[in-house]
Short mmCIF file of C-alpha atoms in Angstrom, two decimals:
data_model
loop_
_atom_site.label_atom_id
_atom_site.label_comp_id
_atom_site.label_asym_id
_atom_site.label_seq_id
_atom_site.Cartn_x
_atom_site.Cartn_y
_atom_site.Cartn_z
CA UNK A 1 15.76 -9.24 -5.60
CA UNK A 2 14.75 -9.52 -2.20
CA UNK A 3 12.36 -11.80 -1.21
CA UNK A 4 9.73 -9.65 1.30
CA UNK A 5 6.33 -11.05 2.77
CA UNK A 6 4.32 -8.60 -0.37
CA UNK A 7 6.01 -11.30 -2.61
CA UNK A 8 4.58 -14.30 -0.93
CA UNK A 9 1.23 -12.55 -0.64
CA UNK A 10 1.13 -11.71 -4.35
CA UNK A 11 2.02 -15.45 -4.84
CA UNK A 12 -0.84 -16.16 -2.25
CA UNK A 13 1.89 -18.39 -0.28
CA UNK A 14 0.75 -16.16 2.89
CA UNK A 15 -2.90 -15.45 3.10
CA UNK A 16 -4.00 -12.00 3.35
CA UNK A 17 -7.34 -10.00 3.26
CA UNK A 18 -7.30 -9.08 -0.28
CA UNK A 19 -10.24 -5.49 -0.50
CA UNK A 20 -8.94 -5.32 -4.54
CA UNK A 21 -7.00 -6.61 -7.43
CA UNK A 22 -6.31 -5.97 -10.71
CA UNK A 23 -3.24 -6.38 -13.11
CA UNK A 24 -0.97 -4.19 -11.89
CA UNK A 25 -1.66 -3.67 -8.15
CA UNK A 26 -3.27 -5.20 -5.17
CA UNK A 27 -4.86 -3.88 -1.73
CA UNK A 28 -4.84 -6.00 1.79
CA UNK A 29 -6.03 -5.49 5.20
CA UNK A 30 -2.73 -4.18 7.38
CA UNK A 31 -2.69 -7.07 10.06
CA UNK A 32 -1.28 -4.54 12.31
CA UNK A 33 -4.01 -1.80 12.13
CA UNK A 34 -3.07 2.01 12.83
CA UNK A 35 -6.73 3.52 11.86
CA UNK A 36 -9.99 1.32 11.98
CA UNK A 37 -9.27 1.22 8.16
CA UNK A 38 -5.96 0.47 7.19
CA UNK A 39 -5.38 -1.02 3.68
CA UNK A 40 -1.90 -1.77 2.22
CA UNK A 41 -1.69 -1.05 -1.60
CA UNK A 42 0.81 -2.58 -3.74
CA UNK A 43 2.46 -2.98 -7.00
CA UNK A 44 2.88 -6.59 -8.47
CA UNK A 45 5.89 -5.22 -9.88
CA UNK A 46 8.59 -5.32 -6.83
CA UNK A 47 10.18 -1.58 -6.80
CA UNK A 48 12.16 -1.79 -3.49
CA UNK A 49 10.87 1.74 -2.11
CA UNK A 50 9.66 4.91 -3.64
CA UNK A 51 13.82 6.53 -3.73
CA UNK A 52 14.04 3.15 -6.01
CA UNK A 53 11.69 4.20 -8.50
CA UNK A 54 12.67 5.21 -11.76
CA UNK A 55 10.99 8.01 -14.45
CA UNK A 56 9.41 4.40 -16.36
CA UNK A 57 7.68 4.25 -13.21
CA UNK A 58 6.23 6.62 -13.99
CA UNK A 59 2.65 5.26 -14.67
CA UNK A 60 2.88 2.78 -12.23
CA UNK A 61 3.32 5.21 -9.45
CA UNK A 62 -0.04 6.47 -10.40
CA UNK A 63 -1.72 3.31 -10.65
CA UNK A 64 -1.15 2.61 -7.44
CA UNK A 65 -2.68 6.54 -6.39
CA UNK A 66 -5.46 5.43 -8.50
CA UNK A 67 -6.09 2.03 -6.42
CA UNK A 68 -5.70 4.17 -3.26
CA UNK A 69 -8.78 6.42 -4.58
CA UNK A 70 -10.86 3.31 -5.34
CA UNK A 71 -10.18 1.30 -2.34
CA UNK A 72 -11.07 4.63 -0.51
CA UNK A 73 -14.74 4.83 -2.52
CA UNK A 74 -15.05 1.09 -2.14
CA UNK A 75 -14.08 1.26 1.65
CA UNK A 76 -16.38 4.84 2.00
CA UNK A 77 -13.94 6.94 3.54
CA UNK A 78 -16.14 10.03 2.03
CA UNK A 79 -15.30 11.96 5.20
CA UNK A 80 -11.40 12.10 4.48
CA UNK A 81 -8.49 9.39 4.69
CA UNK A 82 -4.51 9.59 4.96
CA UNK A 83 -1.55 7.97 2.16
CA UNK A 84 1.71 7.18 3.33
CA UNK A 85 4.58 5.77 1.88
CA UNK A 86 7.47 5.14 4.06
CA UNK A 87 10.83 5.16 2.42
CA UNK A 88 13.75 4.25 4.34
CA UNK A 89 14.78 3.04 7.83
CA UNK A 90 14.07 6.79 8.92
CA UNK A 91 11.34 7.06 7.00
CA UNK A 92 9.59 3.93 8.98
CA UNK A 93 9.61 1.55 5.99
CA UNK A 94 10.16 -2.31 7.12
CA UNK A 95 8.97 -4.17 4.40
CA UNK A 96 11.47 -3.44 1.14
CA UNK A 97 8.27 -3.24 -1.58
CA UNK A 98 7.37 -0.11 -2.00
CA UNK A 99 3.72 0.17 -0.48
CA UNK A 100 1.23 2.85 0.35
CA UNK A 101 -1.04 2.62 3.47
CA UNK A 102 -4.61 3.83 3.16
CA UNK A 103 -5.58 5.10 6.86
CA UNK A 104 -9.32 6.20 7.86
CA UNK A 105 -12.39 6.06 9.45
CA UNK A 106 -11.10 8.41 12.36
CA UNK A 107 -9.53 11.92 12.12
CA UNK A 108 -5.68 12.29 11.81
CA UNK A 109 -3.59 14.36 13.58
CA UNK A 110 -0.38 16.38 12.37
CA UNK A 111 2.30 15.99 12.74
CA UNK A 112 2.10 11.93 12.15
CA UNK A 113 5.22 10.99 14.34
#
């Protein structure tokens, strides 16, 4: 496995602004913001990207839809937020742990880029 910057985060080797934990995921302040909220969500299991993901992933894939939704409450994004997961090198991913970016606190536009 691939060691990515997620890993040392998760090992707190790298600090990061951690908004949540629990056992199976975590959420951290992107240092790069794209929206005046921008949270990264994680698993603590390393699944390279979302085309990596297999059907026992099942549950994990919705834990970490599940963190989204309460890092969204916790973060009160009650007017509307964005989740993306980038998959790929066309798909804009650049970190290989799959991730999903909470974006809000402004409107979006469509299409994203």
């Amino acid at each position: 496995m691939t060691e990515t910057i997620f890993s040392k985060i998760l090992r707190r080797e790298i600090p990061a602004e951690i908004v949540y934990e629990d056992e199976k995921t975590l959420a951290f302040r992107d240092i790069n913001p794209q929206a005046p909220v921008h949270i990264l969500v994680i698993p603590k299991q390393v699944i390279p990207s979302l085309a990596h993901a297999q059907d026992t992933d099942t549950a994990l894939l919705g834990d970490l839809l599940n963190t989204v939704r309460k890092v969204a409450i916790q973060e009160s994004l009650d007017q509307g937020y964005r989740v993306v997961i980038n998959t790929g090198p066309q798909g804009g991913q650049t970190v290989h742990h799959i991730h999903l970016h909470l974006l809000g606190g402004r409107s979006m536009k469509w299409p994203p880029g």
